[in-house]
Short mmCIF file of N, CA and C in Angstrom, two decimals:
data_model
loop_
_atom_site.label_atom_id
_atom_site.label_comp_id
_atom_site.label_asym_id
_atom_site.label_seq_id
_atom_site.Cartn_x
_atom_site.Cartn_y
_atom_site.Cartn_z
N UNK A 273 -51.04 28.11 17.10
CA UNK A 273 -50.26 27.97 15.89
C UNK A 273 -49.51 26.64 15.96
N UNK A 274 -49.59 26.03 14.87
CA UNK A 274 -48.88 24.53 14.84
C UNK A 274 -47.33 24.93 15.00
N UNK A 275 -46.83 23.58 15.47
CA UNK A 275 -44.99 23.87 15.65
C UNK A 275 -44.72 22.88 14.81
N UNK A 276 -44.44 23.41 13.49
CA UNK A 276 -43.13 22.15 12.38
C UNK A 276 -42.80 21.61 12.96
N UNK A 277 -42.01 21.74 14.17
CA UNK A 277 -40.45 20.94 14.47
C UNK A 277 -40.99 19.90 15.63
N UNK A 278 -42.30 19.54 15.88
CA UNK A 278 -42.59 18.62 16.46
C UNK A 278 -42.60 18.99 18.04
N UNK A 279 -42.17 20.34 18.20
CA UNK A 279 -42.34 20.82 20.06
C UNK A 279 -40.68 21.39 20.25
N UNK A 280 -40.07 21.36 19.08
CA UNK A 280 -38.31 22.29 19.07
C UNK A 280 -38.50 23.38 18.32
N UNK A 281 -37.69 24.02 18.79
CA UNK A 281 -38.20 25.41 18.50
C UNK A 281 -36.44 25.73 17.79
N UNK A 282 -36.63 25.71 16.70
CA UNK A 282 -35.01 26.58 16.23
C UNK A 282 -34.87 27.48 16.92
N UNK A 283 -33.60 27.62 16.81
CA UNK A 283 -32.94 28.90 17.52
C UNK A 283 -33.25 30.37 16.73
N UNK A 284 -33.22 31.12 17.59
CA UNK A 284 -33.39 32.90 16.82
C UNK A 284 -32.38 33.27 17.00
N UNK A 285 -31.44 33.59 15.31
CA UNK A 285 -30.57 34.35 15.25
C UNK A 285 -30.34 35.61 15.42
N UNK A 286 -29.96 36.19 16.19
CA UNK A 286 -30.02 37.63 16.18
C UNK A 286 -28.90 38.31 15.18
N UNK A 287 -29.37 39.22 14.32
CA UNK A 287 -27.98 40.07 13.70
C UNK A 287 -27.18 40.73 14.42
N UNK A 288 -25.98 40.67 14.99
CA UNK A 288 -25.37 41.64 15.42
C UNK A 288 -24.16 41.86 14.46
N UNK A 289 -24.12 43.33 14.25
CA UNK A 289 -23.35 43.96 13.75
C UNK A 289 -21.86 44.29 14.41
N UNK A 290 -20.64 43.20 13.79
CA UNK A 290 -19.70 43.48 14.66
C UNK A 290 -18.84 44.72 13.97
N UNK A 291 -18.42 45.55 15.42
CA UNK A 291 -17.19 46.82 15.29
C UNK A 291 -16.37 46.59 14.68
N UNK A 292 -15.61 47.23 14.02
CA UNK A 292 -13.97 46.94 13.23
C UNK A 292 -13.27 48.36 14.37
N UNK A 293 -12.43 46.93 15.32
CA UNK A 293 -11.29 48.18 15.90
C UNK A 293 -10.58 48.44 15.45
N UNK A 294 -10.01 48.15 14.27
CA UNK A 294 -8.86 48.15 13.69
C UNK A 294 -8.02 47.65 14.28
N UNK A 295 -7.71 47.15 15.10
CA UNK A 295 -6.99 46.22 15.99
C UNK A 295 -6.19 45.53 14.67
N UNK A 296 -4.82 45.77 14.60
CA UNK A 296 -4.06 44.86 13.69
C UNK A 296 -2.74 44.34 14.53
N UNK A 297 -2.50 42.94 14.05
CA UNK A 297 -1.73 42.64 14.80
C UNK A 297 0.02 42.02 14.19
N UNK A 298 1.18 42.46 14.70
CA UNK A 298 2.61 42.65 13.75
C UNK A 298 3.26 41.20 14.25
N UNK A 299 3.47 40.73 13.08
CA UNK A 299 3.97 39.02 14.03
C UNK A 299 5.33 39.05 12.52
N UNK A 300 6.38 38.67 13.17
CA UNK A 300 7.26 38.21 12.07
C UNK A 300 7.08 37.18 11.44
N UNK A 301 8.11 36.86 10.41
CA UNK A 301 7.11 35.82 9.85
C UNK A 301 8.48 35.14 9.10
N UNK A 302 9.05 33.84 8.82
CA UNK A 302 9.73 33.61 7.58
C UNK A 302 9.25 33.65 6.14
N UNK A 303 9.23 33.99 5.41
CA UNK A 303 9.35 33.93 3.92
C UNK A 303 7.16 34.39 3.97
N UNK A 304 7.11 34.04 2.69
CA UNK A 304 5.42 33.66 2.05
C UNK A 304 5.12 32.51 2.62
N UNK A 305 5.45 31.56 2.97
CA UNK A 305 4.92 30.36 3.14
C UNK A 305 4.74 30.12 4.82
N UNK A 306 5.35 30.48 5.47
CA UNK A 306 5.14 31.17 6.85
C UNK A 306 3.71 32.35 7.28
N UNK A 307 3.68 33.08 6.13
CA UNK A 307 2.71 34.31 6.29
C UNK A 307 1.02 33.27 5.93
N UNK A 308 1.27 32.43 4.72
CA UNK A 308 -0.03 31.63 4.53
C UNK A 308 -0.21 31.33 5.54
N UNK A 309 0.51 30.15 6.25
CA UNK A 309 0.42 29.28 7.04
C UNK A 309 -0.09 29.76 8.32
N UNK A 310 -0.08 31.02 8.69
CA UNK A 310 -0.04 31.66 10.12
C UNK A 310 -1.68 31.55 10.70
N UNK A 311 -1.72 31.88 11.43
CA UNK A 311 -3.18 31.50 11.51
C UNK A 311 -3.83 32.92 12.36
N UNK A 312 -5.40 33.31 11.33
CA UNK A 312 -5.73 34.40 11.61
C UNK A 312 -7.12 34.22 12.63
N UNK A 313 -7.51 35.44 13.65
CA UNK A 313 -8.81 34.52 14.23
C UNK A 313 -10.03 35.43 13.09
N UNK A 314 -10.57 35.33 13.20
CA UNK A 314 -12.05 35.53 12.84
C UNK A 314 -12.18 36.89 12.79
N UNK A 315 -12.57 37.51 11.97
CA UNK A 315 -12.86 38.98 12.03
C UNK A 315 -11.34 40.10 11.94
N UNK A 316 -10.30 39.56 12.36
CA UNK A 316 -9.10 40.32 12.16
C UNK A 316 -8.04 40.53 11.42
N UNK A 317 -7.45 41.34 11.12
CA UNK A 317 -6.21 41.26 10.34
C UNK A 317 -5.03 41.82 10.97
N UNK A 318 -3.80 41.08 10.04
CA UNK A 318 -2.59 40.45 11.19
C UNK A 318 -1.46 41.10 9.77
N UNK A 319 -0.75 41.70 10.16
CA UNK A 319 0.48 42.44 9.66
C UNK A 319 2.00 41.45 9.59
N UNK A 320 2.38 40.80 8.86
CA UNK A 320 3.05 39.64 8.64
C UNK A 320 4.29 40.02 7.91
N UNK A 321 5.73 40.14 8.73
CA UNK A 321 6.78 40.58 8.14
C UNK A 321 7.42 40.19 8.03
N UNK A 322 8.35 39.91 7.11
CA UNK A 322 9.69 39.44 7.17
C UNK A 322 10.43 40.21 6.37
N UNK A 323 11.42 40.40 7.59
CA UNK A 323 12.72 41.40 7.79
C UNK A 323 13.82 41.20 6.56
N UNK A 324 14.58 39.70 6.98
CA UNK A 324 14.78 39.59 5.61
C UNK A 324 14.67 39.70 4.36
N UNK A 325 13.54 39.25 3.71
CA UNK A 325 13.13 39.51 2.45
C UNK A 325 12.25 40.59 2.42
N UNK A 326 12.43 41.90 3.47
CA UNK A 326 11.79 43.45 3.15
C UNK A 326 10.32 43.15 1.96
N UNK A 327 9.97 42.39 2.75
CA UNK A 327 8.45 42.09 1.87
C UNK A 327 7.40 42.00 3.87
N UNK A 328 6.22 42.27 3.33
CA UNK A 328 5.12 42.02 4.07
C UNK A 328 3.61 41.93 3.43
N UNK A 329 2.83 41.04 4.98
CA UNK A 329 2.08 40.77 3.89
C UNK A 329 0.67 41.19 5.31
N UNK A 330 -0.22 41.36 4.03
CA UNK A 330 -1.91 41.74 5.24
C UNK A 330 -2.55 40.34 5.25
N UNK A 331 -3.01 39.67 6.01
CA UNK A 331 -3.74 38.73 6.00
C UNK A 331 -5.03 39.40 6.93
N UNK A 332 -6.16 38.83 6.66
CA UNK A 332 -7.41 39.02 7.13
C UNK A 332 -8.49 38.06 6.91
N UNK A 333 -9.62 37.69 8.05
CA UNK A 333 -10.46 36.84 8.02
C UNK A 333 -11.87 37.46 8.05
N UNK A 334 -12.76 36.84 7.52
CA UNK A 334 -14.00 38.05 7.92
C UNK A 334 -14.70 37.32 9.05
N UNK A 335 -16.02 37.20 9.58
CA UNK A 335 -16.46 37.53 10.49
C UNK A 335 -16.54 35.53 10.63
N UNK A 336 -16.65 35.03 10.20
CA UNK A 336 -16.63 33.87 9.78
C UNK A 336 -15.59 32.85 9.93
N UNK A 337 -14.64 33.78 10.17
CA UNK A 337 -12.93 32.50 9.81
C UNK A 337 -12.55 32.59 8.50
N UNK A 338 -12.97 32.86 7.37
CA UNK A 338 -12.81 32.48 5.98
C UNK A 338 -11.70 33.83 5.73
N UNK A 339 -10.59 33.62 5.07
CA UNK A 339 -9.99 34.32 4.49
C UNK A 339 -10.46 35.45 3.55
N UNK A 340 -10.41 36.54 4.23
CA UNK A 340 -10.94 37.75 2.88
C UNK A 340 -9.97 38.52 1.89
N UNK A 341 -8.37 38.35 3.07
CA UNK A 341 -7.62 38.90 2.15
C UNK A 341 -6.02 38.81 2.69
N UNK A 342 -4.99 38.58 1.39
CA UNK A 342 -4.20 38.17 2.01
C UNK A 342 -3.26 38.84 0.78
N UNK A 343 -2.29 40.19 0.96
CA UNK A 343 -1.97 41.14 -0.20
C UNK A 343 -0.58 40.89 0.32
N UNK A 344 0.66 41.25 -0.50
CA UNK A 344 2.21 41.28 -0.86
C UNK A 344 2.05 42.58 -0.88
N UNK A 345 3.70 43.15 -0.20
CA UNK A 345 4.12 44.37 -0.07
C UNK A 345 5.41 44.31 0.02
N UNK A 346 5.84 45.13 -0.59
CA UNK A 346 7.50 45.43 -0.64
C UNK A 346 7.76 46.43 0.12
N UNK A 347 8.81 46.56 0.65
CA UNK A 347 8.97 48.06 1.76
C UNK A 347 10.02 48.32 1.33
N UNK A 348 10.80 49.33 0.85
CA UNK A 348 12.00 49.94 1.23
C UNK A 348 12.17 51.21 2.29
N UNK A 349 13.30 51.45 2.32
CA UNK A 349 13.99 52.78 3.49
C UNK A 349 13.96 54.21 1.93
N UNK A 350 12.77 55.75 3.04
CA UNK A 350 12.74 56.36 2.26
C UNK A 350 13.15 57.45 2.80
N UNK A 351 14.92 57.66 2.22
CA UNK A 351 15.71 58.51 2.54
C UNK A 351 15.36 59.68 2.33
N UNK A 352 15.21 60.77 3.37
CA UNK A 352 14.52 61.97 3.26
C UNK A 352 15.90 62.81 3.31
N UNK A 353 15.76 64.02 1.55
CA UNK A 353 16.85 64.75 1.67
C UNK A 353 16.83 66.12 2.37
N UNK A 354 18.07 65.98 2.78
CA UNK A 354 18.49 66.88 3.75
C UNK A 354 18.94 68.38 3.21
N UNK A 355 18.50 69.93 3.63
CA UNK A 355 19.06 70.45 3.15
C UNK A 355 20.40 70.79 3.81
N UNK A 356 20.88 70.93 2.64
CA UNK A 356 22.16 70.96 3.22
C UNK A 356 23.48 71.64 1.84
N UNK A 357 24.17 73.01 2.50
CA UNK A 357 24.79 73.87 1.49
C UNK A 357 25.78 73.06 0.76
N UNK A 358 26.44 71.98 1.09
CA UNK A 358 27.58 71.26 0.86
C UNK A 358 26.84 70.88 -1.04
N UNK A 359 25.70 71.07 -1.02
CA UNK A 359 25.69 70.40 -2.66
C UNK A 359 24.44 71.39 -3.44
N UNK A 360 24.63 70.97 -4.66
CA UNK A 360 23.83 71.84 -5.70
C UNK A 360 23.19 70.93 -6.83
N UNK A 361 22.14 71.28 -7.30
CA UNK A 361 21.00 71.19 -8.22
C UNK A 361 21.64 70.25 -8.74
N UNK A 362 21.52 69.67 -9.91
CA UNK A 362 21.62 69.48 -11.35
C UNK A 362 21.77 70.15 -11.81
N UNK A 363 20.69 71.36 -12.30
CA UNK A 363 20.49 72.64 -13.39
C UNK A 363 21.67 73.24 -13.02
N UNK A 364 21.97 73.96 -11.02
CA UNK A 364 22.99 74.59 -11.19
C UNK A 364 24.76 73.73 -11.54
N UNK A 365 24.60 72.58 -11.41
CA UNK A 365 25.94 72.11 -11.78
C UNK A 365 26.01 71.93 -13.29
N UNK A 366 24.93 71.82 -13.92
CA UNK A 366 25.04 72.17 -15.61
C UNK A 366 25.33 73.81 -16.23
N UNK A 367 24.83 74.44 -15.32
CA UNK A 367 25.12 75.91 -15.80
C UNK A 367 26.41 76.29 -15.12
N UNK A 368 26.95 75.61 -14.00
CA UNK A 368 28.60 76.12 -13.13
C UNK A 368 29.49 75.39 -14.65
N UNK A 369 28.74 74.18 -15.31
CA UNK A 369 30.37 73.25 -16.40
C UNK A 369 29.98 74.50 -17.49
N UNK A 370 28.66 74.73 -17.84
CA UNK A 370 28.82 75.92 -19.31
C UNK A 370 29.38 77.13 -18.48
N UNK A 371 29.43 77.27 -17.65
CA UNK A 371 30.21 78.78 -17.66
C UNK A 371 31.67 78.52 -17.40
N UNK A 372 32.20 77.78 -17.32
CA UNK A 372 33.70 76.74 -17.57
C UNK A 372 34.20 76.33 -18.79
N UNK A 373 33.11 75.90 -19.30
CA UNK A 373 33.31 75.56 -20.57
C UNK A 373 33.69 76.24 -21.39
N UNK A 374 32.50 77.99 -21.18
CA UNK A 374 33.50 79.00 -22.11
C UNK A 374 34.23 79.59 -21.69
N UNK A 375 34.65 79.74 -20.17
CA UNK A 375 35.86 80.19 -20.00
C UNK A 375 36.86 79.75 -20.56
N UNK A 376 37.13 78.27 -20.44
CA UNK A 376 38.52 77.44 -21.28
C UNK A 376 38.29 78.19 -22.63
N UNK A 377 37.50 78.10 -23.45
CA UNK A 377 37.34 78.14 -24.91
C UNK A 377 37.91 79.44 -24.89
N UNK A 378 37.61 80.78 -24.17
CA UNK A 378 37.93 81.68 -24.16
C UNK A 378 39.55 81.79 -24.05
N UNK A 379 40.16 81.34 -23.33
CA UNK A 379 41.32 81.01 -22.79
C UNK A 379 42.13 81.02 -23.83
N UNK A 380 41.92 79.04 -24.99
CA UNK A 380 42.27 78.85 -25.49
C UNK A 380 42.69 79.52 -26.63
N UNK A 381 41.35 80.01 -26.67
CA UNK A 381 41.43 81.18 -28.33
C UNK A 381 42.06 82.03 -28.19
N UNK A 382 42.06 83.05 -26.91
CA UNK A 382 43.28 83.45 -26.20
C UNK A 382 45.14 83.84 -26.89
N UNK A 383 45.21 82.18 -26.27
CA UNK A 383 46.46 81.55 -26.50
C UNK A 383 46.58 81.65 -27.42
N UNK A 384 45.80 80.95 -28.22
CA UNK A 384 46.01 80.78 -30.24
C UNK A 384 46.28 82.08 -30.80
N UNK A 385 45.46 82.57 -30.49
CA UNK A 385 45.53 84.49 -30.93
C UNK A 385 47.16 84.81 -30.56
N UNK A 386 47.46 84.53 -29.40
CA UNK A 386 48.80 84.96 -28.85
C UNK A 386 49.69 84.53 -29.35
N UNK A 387 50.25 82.83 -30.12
CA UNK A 387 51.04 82.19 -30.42
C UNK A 387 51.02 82.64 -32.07
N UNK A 388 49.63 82.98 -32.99
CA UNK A 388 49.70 83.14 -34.09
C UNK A 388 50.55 85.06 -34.29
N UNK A 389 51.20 85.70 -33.09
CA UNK A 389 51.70 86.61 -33.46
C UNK A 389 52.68 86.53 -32.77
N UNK A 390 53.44 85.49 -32.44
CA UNK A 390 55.25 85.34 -32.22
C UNK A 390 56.02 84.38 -33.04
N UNK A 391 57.30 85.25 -33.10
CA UNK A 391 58.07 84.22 -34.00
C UNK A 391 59.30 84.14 -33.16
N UNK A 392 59.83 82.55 -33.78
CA UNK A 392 60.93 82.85 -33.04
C UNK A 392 62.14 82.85 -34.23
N UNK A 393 63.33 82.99 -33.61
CA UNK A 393 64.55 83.93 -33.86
C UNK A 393 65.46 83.16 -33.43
N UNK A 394 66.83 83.25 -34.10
CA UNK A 394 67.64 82.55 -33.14
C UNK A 394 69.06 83.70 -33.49
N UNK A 395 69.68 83.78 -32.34
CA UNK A 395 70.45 85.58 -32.12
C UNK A 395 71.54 84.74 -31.35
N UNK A 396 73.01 84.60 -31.91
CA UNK A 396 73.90 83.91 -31.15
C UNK A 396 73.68 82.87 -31.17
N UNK A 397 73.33 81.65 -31.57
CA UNK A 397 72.59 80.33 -31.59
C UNK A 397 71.80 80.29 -30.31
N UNK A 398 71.19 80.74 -29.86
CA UNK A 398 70.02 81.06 -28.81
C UNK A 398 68.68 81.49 -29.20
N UNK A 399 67.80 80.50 -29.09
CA UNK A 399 66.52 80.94 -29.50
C UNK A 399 65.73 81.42 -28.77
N UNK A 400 64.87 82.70 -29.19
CA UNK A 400 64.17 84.29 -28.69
C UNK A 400 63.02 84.01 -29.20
N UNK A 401 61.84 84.41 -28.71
CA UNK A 401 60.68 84.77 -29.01
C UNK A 401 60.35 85.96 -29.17
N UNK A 402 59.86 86.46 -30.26
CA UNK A 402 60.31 87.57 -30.66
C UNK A 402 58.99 88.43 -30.53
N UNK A 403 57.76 89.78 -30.51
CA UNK A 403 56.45 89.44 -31.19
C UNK A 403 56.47 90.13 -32.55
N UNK A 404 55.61 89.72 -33.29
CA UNK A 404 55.86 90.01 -34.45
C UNK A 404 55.17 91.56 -34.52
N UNK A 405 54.76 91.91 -33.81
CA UNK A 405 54.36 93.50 -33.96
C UNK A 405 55.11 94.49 -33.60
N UNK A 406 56.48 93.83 -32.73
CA UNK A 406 57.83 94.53 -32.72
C UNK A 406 59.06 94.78 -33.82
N UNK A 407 58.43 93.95 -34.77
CA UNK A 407 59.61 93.76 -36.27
C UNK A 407 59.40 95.23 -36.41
#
């Protein structure tokens, strides 16, 4: 068989299929412009934080060196509630003010009821409250 290449023989690439260990790696970082700048190797992705500005970022290269991906993340702190007897619902602190609510009202009307049947009197120049269902 004739040889093209004059007696050189190209090389035979073999495919190999590389593993993903997931191997990620946590490096701090200042700001976005720090996280670009960082440098990823080949095939991996690198977990890029900064503390300060509670942002992070994924950078990743594929098998090649070439950038495949490089995503923004915001993090906050996710306060897990506690049970704990010291506090109550919503619903039940809306239903503890209506059952307050008509207690006062009750109260009030009460009073009103009470004041619309006394009179007062004055006996010796001294004024008496008298009730009027005693006249």
């Amino acid at each position: 068989m004739a040889n093209f290449f004059g007696g050189y023989s190209p090389p035979q690439f073999q495919y190999q299929q590389q593993s993903n260990n997931n191997n990620v790696i946590v490096v701090p970082v200042q700001g976005e412009a720090g996280a670009r700048v960082y440098p990823v190797a080949a095939g991996n992705t690198v977990l890029l934080i900064d503390f300060d500005a509670k942002k992070f970022w994924l950078k990743s290269t594929d098998f090649n060196g070439m950038q495949s991906r490089f995503a923004t993340f915001n993090f906050t702190e996710e306060i897990q509630q506690q049970a704990n007897d010291n506090f109550i619902s919503r619903s039940e602190f809306n239903d503890l003010k209506q059952s307050i609510d008509n207690q006062f009202k009750q109260l009030i009307d009460s009073i009103q009821g009470a004041i619309k049947n006394v009179s007062t009197s004055t006996t010796d120049g001294q004024p008496s409250i008298i009730s009027k269902t005693t006249k």
